Amino acid sequence: MNTRSPLRIAILGSGKGSNAQAILDAISEGRLNARVVCVLSDVADAFILERARRQGIPAEFISAAPFKTKLEGEGEQRYLDALNRYGAEVVALAGFMRIIKPGLLAAFPNRIINIHPALLPAFPGMESWKQALDYGARVAGCTVHFVDAGTDTGPILLQKVVPVLDSDTAATLHARIQEQEHVAFPEALQLLAEGLVRIEGRRVRLTQ
Ligand code: GRF
């Protein structure tokens, strides 16, 4: 029997929130011992907020202005205040389109994870599924990793591989990768919830 208390997860996202939905589904199906304490978005009309509200999860638009691509300064402080107010233990970046800066990293050391739609370290950055297709890779996939000061560079927690088919377009490959994201992100969070994760340098080890 699992006697640990549910992991308190804050989800940050800027878009449609399909990964947030997968996390919520895993919790309600008993595959993830966690509670989503809040969903925060830097985009006022992002569907991720609507999804959360429909399911009774506290959801807030929090401006990250004046910056366009990073979370720093007063915006970062507003996020920190909310994360503390909701008592978040882990921050899950689910399509949050901003670079995380040292203030947040220091407040949640090795407690911020991101999902990236490629097999890192290949194809960091934007539209990674398209990068993989254009490059001619025969496999693609997704990576759940800890967030550090770089872009898509932190220690890797979990990866899922999908084939690249001759018939693939960017859209079909992206859809196949997203299906695996929805498996990988809850699985990775469950490893954290079970307290199994140790980071040793770049390597993530799973131990009791
Ligand atoms: C995902 O493809 C994820 O890999 C990337 O952003 C996208 C978010 O999608 N970081 P959604 O909002 O969870 O549907």
mmCIF file of C-alpha atoms and ligand atoms in Angstrom:
data_model
loop_
_atom_site.group_PDB
_atom_site.id
_atom_site.type_symbol
_atom_site.label_atom_id
_atom_site.label_comp_id
_atom_site.label_asym_id
_atom_site.label_seq_id
_atom_site.Cartn_x
_atom_site.Cartn_y
_atom_site.Cartn_z
ATOM 1 C CA MET A 1 0.000 0.000 0.000
ATOM 2 C CA ASN A 2 1.265 3.454 -0.844
ATOM 3 C CA THR A 3 1.520 5.503 2.343
ATOM 4 C CA ARG A 4 3.118 8.574 0.796
ATOM 5 C CA SER A 5 0.962 11.658 0.619
ATOM 6 C CA PRO A 6 0.017 12.781 -2.908
ATOM 7 C CA LEU A 7 2.687 14.831 -4.687
ATOM 8 C CA ARG A 8 1.566 18.454 -4.966
ATOM 9 C CA ILE A 9 2.034 19.391 -8.610
ATOM 10 C CA ALA A 10 1.696 22.843 -10.196
ATOM 11 C CA ILE A 11 1.276 22.756 -13.971
ATOM 12 C CA LEU A 12 2.471 25.701 -16.068
ATOM 13 C CA GLY A 13 1.380 25.876 -19.701
ATOM 14 C CA SER A 14 0.729 28.307 -22.533
ATOM 15 C CA GLY A 15 -1.394 26.243 -24.896
ATOM 16 C CA LYS A 16 -4.083 23.643 -25.307
ATOM 17 C CA GLY A 17 -3.159 21.597 -22.260
ATOM 18 C CA SER A 18 -3.344 18.040 -23.572
ATOM 19 C CA ASN A 19 -0.459 17.062 -21.292
ATOM 20 C CA ALA A 20 -2.187 18.664 -18.322
ATOM 21 C CA GLN A 21 -5.238 16.568 -19.207
ATOM 22 C CA ALA A 22 -3.121 13.406 -19.337
ATOM 23 C CA ILE A 23 -1.762 14.186 -15.863
ATOM 24 C CA LEU A 24 -5.262 14.776 -14.485
ATOM 25 C CA ASP A 25 -6.507 11.550 -16.108
ATOM 26 C CA ALA A 26 -3.624 9.553 -14.615
ATOM 27 C CA ILE A 27 -4.493 10.898 -11.166
ATOM 28 C CA SER A 28 -8.182 10.090 -11.466
ATOM 29 C CA GLU A 29 -7.374 6.597 -12.782
ATOM 30 C CA GLY A 30 -5.022 5.910 -9.860
ATOM 31 C CA ARG A 31 -1.853 5.721 -11.963
ATOM 32 C CA LEU A 32 -0.359 8.834 -10.391
ATOM 33 C CA ASN A 33 -0.316 9.529 -6.670
ATOM 34 C CA ALA A 34 -0.562 13.296 -6.935
ATOM 35 C CA ARG A 35 -2.777 16.320 -6.743
ATOM 36 C CA VAL A 36 -2.708 19.187 -9.220
ATOM 37 C CA VAL A 37 -2.771 22.147 -6.837
ATOM 38 C CA CYS A 38 -2.957 24.768 -9.582
ATOM 39 C CA VAL A 39 -2.637 25.409 -13.300
ATOM 40 C CA LEU A 40 -0.912 28.671 -14.202
ATOM 41 C CA SER A 41 -0.652 30.209 -17.651
ATOM 42 C CA ASP A 42 1.044 33.242 -19.171
ATOM 43 C CA VAL A 43 -1.652 33.310 -21.907
ATOM 44 C CA ALA A 44 -4.996 34.667 -20.697
ATOM 45 C CA ASP A 45 -7.176 32.638 -23.095
ATOM 46 C CA ALA A 46 -5.100 29.442 -23.201
ATOM 47 C CA PHE A 47 -7.340 26.369 -23.272
ATOM 48 C CA ILE A 48 -5.241 24.779 -20.513
ATOM 49 C CA LEU A 49 -6.924 27.194 -18.044
ATOM 50 C CA GLU A 50 -10.403 26.345 -19.272
ATOM 51 C CA ARG A 51 -9.703 22.605 -18.979
ATOM 52 C CA ALA A 52 -8.500 23.018 -15.401
ATOM 53 C CA ARG A 53 -11.493 25.124 -14.357
ATOM 54 C CA ARG A 54 -13.917 22.581 -15.816
ATOM 55 C CA GLN A 55 -12.319 19.993 -13.553
ATOM 56 C CA GLY A 56 -12.381 22.164 -10.463
ATOM 57 C CA ILE A 57 -8.640 22.851 -10.422
ATOM 58 C CA PRO A 58 -7.578 26.384 -9.416
ATOM 59 C CA ALA A 59 -6.435 28.052 -12.653
ATOM 60 C CA GLU A 60 -4.879 31.478 -13.016
ATOM 61 C CA PHE A 61 -3.574 33.652 -15.796
ATOM 62 C CA ILE A 62 -0.428 35.266 -14.473
ATOM 63 C CA SER A 63 1.222 37.853 -16.652
ATOM 64 C CA ALA A 64 4.918 37.405 -17.349
ATOM 65 C CA ALA A 65 5.178 40.871 -18.879
ATOM 66 C CA PRO A 66 7.175 42.783 -19.894
ATOM 67 C CA PHE A 67 9.215 39.858 -21.259
ATOM 68 C CA LYS A 68 8.085 37.845 -24.289
ATOM 69 C CA THR A 69 10.136 34.658 -24.063
ATOM 70 C CA LYS A 70 11.442 34.372 -20.510
ATOM 71 C CA LEU A 71 10.182 34.324 -16.931
ATOM 72 C CA GLU A 72 12.173 36.881 -14.994
ATOM 73 C CA GLY A 73 11.839 39.903 -12.740
ATOM 74 C CA GLU A 74 8.383 40.862 -11.478
ATOM 75 C CA GLY A 75 6.683 38.212 -13.597
ATOM 76 C CA GLU A 76 8.879 35.511 -12.090
ATOM 77 C CA GLN A 77 8.033 36.830 -8.626
ATOM 78 C CA ARG A 78 4.311 36.654 -9.379
ATOM 79 C CA TYR A 79 4.731 32.979 -10.347
ATOM 80 C CA LEU A 80 6.816 32.270 -7.237
ATOM 81 C CA ASP A 81 4.162 33.846 -5.035
ATOM 82 C CA ALA A 82 1.427 31.704 -6.599
ATOM 83 C CA LEU A 83 3.469 28.488 -6.397
ATOM 84 C CA ASN A 84 4.113 29.118 -2.711
ATOM 85 C CA ARG A 85 0.496 30.088 -2.067
ATOM 86 C CA TYR A 86 -0.693 26.767 -3.535
ATOM 87 C CA GLY A 87 2.024 24.805 -1.743
ATOM 88 C CA ALA A 88 3.502 23.301 -4.904
ATOM 89 C CA GLU A 89 6.214 20.685 -4.424
ATOM 90 C CA VAL A 90 6.914 20.042 -8.098
ATOM 91 C CA VAL A 91 6.468 22.294 -11.128
ATOM 92 C CA ALA A 92 5.503 20.521 -14.358
ATOM 93 C CA LEU A 93 6.082 22.563 -17.500
ATOM 94 C CA ALA A 94 3.489 21.359 -19.990
ATOM 95 C CA GLY A 95 3.979 23.521 -23.040
ATOM 96 C CA PHE A 96 5.053 26.611 -21.077
ATOM 97 C CA MET A 97 6.671 28.710 -23.777
ATOM 98 C CA ARG A 98 9.176 30.615 -21.640
ATOM 99 C CA ILE A 99 12.771 30.190 -20.515
ATOM 100 C CA ILE A 100 12.949 29.545 -16.769
ATOM 101 C CA LYS A 101 15.475 31.785 -15.016
ATOM 102 C CA PRO A 102 17.617 31.316 -11.856
ATOM 103 C CA GLY A 103 15.058 32.745 -9.404
ATOM 104 C CA LEU A 104 12.538 29.963 -10.010
ATOM 105 C CA LEU A 105 15.243 27.320 -10.462
ATOM 106 C CA ALA A 106 16.700 28.194 -7.042
ATOM 107 C CA ALA A 107 13.279 28.106 -5.370
ATOM 108 C CA PHE A 108 12.545 24.609 -6.787
ATOM 109 C CA PRO A 109 15.934 22.866 -7.077
ATOM 110 C CA ASN A 110 15.561 19.677 -9.156
ATOM 111 C CA ARG A 111 11.815 20.109 -8.767
ATOM 112 C CA ILE A 112 10.937 21.552 -12.169
ATOM 113 C CA ILE A 113 10.400 19.137 -15.048
ATOM 114 C CA ASN A 114 9.617 19.729 -18.695
ATOM 115 C CA ILE A 115 8.295 17.649 -21.571
ATOM 116 C CA HIS A 116 10.038 18.130 -24.904
ATOM 117 C CA PRO A 117 8.809 16.647 -28.206
ATOM 118 C CA ALA A 118 12.129 15.099 -29.298
ATOM 119 C CA LEU A 119 14.749 12.612 -28.170
ATOM 120 C CA LEU A 120 17.144 15.035 -26.505
ATOM 121 C CA PRO A 121 19.906 16.002 -26.946
ATOM 122 C CA ALA A 122 18.766 15.851 -30.583
ATOM 123 C CA PHE A 123 16.490 18.646 -31.751
ATOM 124 C CA PRO A 124 16.189 21.080 -28.843
ATOM 125 C CA GLY A 125 14.194 24.281 -29.350
ATOM 126 C CA MET A 126 11.047 24.855 -31.380
ATOM 127 C CA GLU A 127 9.028 22.480 -33.607
ATOM 128 C CA SER A 128 11.339 19.580 -32.815
ATOM 129 C CA TRP A 129 9.154 17.025 -34.593
ATOM 130 C CA LYS A 130 9.592 19.026 -37.805
ATOM 131 C CA GLN A 131 13.330 19.253 -37.208
ATOM 132 C CA ALA A 132 13.467 15.437 -36.869
ATOM 133 C CA LEU A 133 11.426 14.913 -40.036
ATOM 134 C CA ASP A 134 13.446 17.427 -42.077
ATOM 135 C CA TYR A 135 16.689 15.876 -40.840
ATOM 136 C CA GLY A 136 15.579 12.429 -41.978
ATOM 137 C CA ALA A 137 15.693 10.759 -38.552
ATOM 138 C CA ARG A 138 14.153 7.249 -38.554
ATOM 139 C CA VAL A 139 12.988 7.512 -34.954
ATOM 140 C CA ALA A 140 11.622 10.426 -32.967
ATOM 141 C CA GLY A 141 9.983 10.731 -29.568
ATOM 142 C CA CYS A 142 9.713 12.751 -26.413
ATOM 143 C CA THR A 143 11.829 13.485 -23.352
ATOM 144 C CA VAL A 144 10.874 14.353 -19.791
ATOM 145 C CA HIS A 145 13.816 16.159 -18.211
ATOM 146 C CA PHE A 146 14.717 18.281 -15.228
ATOM 147 C CA VAL A 147 14.960 21.952 -16.054
ATOM 148 C CA ASP A 148 18.282 23.717 -15.663
ATOM 149 C CA ALA A 149 19.556 27.101 -16.816
ATOM 150 C CA GLY A 150 19.967 25.943 -20.435
ATOM 151 C CA THR A 151 17.324 25.321 -23.094
ATOM 152 C CA ASP A 152 16.234 21.649 -23.042
ATOM 153 C CA THR A 153 19.547 20.628 -21.437
ATOM 154 C CA GLY A 154 18.711 19.257 -17.953
ATOM 155 C CA PRO A 155 19.181 15.638 -16.763
ATOM 156 C CA ILE A 156 16.872 13.193 -18.539
ATOM 157 C CA LEU A 157 14.239 11.392 -16.492
ATOM 158 C CA LEU A 158 12.412 9.405 -19.139
ATOM 159 C CA GLN A 159 12.153 9.055 -22.930
ATOM 160 C CA LYS A 160 9.701 7.381 -25.318
ATOM 161 C CA VAL A 161 10.552 6.484 -28.903
ATOM 162 C CA VAL A 162 8.241 6.454 -31.944
ATOM 163 C CA PRO A 163 9.045 5.464 -35.539
ATOM 164 C CA VAL A 164 9.205 8.027 -38.330
ATOM 165 C CA LEU A 165 7.177 6.621 -41.235
ATOM 166 C CA ASP A 166 7.824 7.280 -44.924
ATOM 167 C CA SER A 167 4.311 8.668 -45.179
ATOM 168 C CA ASP A 168 4.718 11.085 -42.253
ATOM 169 C CA THR A 169 3.983 14.782 -42.435
ATOM 170 C CA ALA A 170 4.955 17.128 -39.623
ATOM 171 C CA ALA A 171 1.383 16.869 -38.341
ATOM 172 C CA THR A 172 1.181 13.052 -38.269
ATOM 173 C CA LEU A 173 4.587 12.717 -36.613
ATOM 174 C CA HIS A 174 3.677 15.368 -34.036
ATOM 175 C CA ALA A 175 0.447 13.508 -33.212
ATOM 176 C CA ARG A 176 2.343 10.206 -32.725
ATOM 177 C CA ILE A 177 4.844 11.938 -30.431
ATOM 178 C CA GLN A 178 2.078 13.625 -28.425
ATOM 179 C CA GLU A 179 0.420 10.264 -27.745
ATOM 180 C CA GLN A 180 3.648 9.167 -26.087
ATOM 181 C CA GLU A 181 4.007 12.465 -24.208
ATOM 182 C CA HIS A 182 0.699 11.693 -22.577
ATOM 183 C CA VAL A 183 2.121 8.393 -21.319
ATOM 184 C CA ALA A 184 5.574 9.694 -20.413
ATOM 185 C CA PHE A 185 4.697 12.765 -18.352
ATOM 186 C CA PRO A 186 2.443 10.983 -15.815
ATOM 187 C CA GLU A 187 4.942 8.113 -15.600
ATOM 188 C CA ALA A 188 7.788 10.513 -14.846
ATOM 189 C CA LEU A 189 5.738 12.322 -12.217
ATOM 190 C CA GLN A 190 4.856 9.008 -10.580
ATOM 191 C CA LEU A 191 8.573 8.236 -10.242
ATOM 192 C CA LEU A 192 8.932 11.530 -8.356
ATOM 193 C CA ALA A 193 5.812 10.811 -6.319
ATOM 194 C CA GLU A 194 7.323 7.496 -5.237
ATOM 195 C CA GLY A 195 10.572 9.223 -4.218
ATOM 196 C CA LEU A 196 12.576 6.982 -6.539
ATOM 197 C CA VAL A 197 14.574 9.626 -8.385
ATOM 198 C CA ARG A 198 18.209 10.535 -7.651
ATOM 199 C CA ILE A 199 20.229 12.908 -9.800
ATOM 200 C CA GLU A 200 23.947 12.180 -10.049
ATOM 201 C CA GLY A 201 25.566 14.700 -12.374
ATOM 202 C CA ARG A 202 23.839 14.293 -15.715
ATOM 203 C CA ARG A 203 22.461 10.875 -14.856
ATOM 204 C CA VAL A 204 19.129 10.207 -13.252
ATOM 205 C CA ARG A 205 19.000 7.000 -11.229
ATOM 206 C CA LEU A 206 15.908 5.250 -9.979
ATOM 207 C CA THR A 207 16.489 3.801 -6.507
ATOM 208 C CA GLN A 208 14.523 2.973 -3.370
HETATM 209 C C1 GRF B 1 3.904 19.544 -26.223
HETATM 210 O O1 GRF B 1 4.110 19.070 -27.527
HETATM 211 C C2 GRF B 1 5.202 19.591 -25.469
HETATM 212 O O2 GRF B 1 6.131 18.639 -25.873
HETATM 213 C C3 GRF B 1 5.729 20.961 -25.758
HETATM 214 O O3 GRF B 1 4.581 21.758 -25.821
HETATM 215 C C4 GRF B 1 3.451 20.982 -26.219
HETATM 216 C C5 GRF B 1 2.327 21.224 -25.248
HETATM 217 O O4 GRF B 1 1.128 20.648 -25.675
HETATM 218 N N1 GRF B 1 6.691 21.354 -24.750
HETATM 219 P P1 GRF B 1 -0.153 20.653 -24.741
HETATM 220 O O5 GRF B 1 -0.490 22.108 -24.419
HETATM 221 O O6 GRF B 1 0.164 19.861 -23.513
HETATM 222 O O7 GRF B 1 -1.238 20.025 -25.555
#
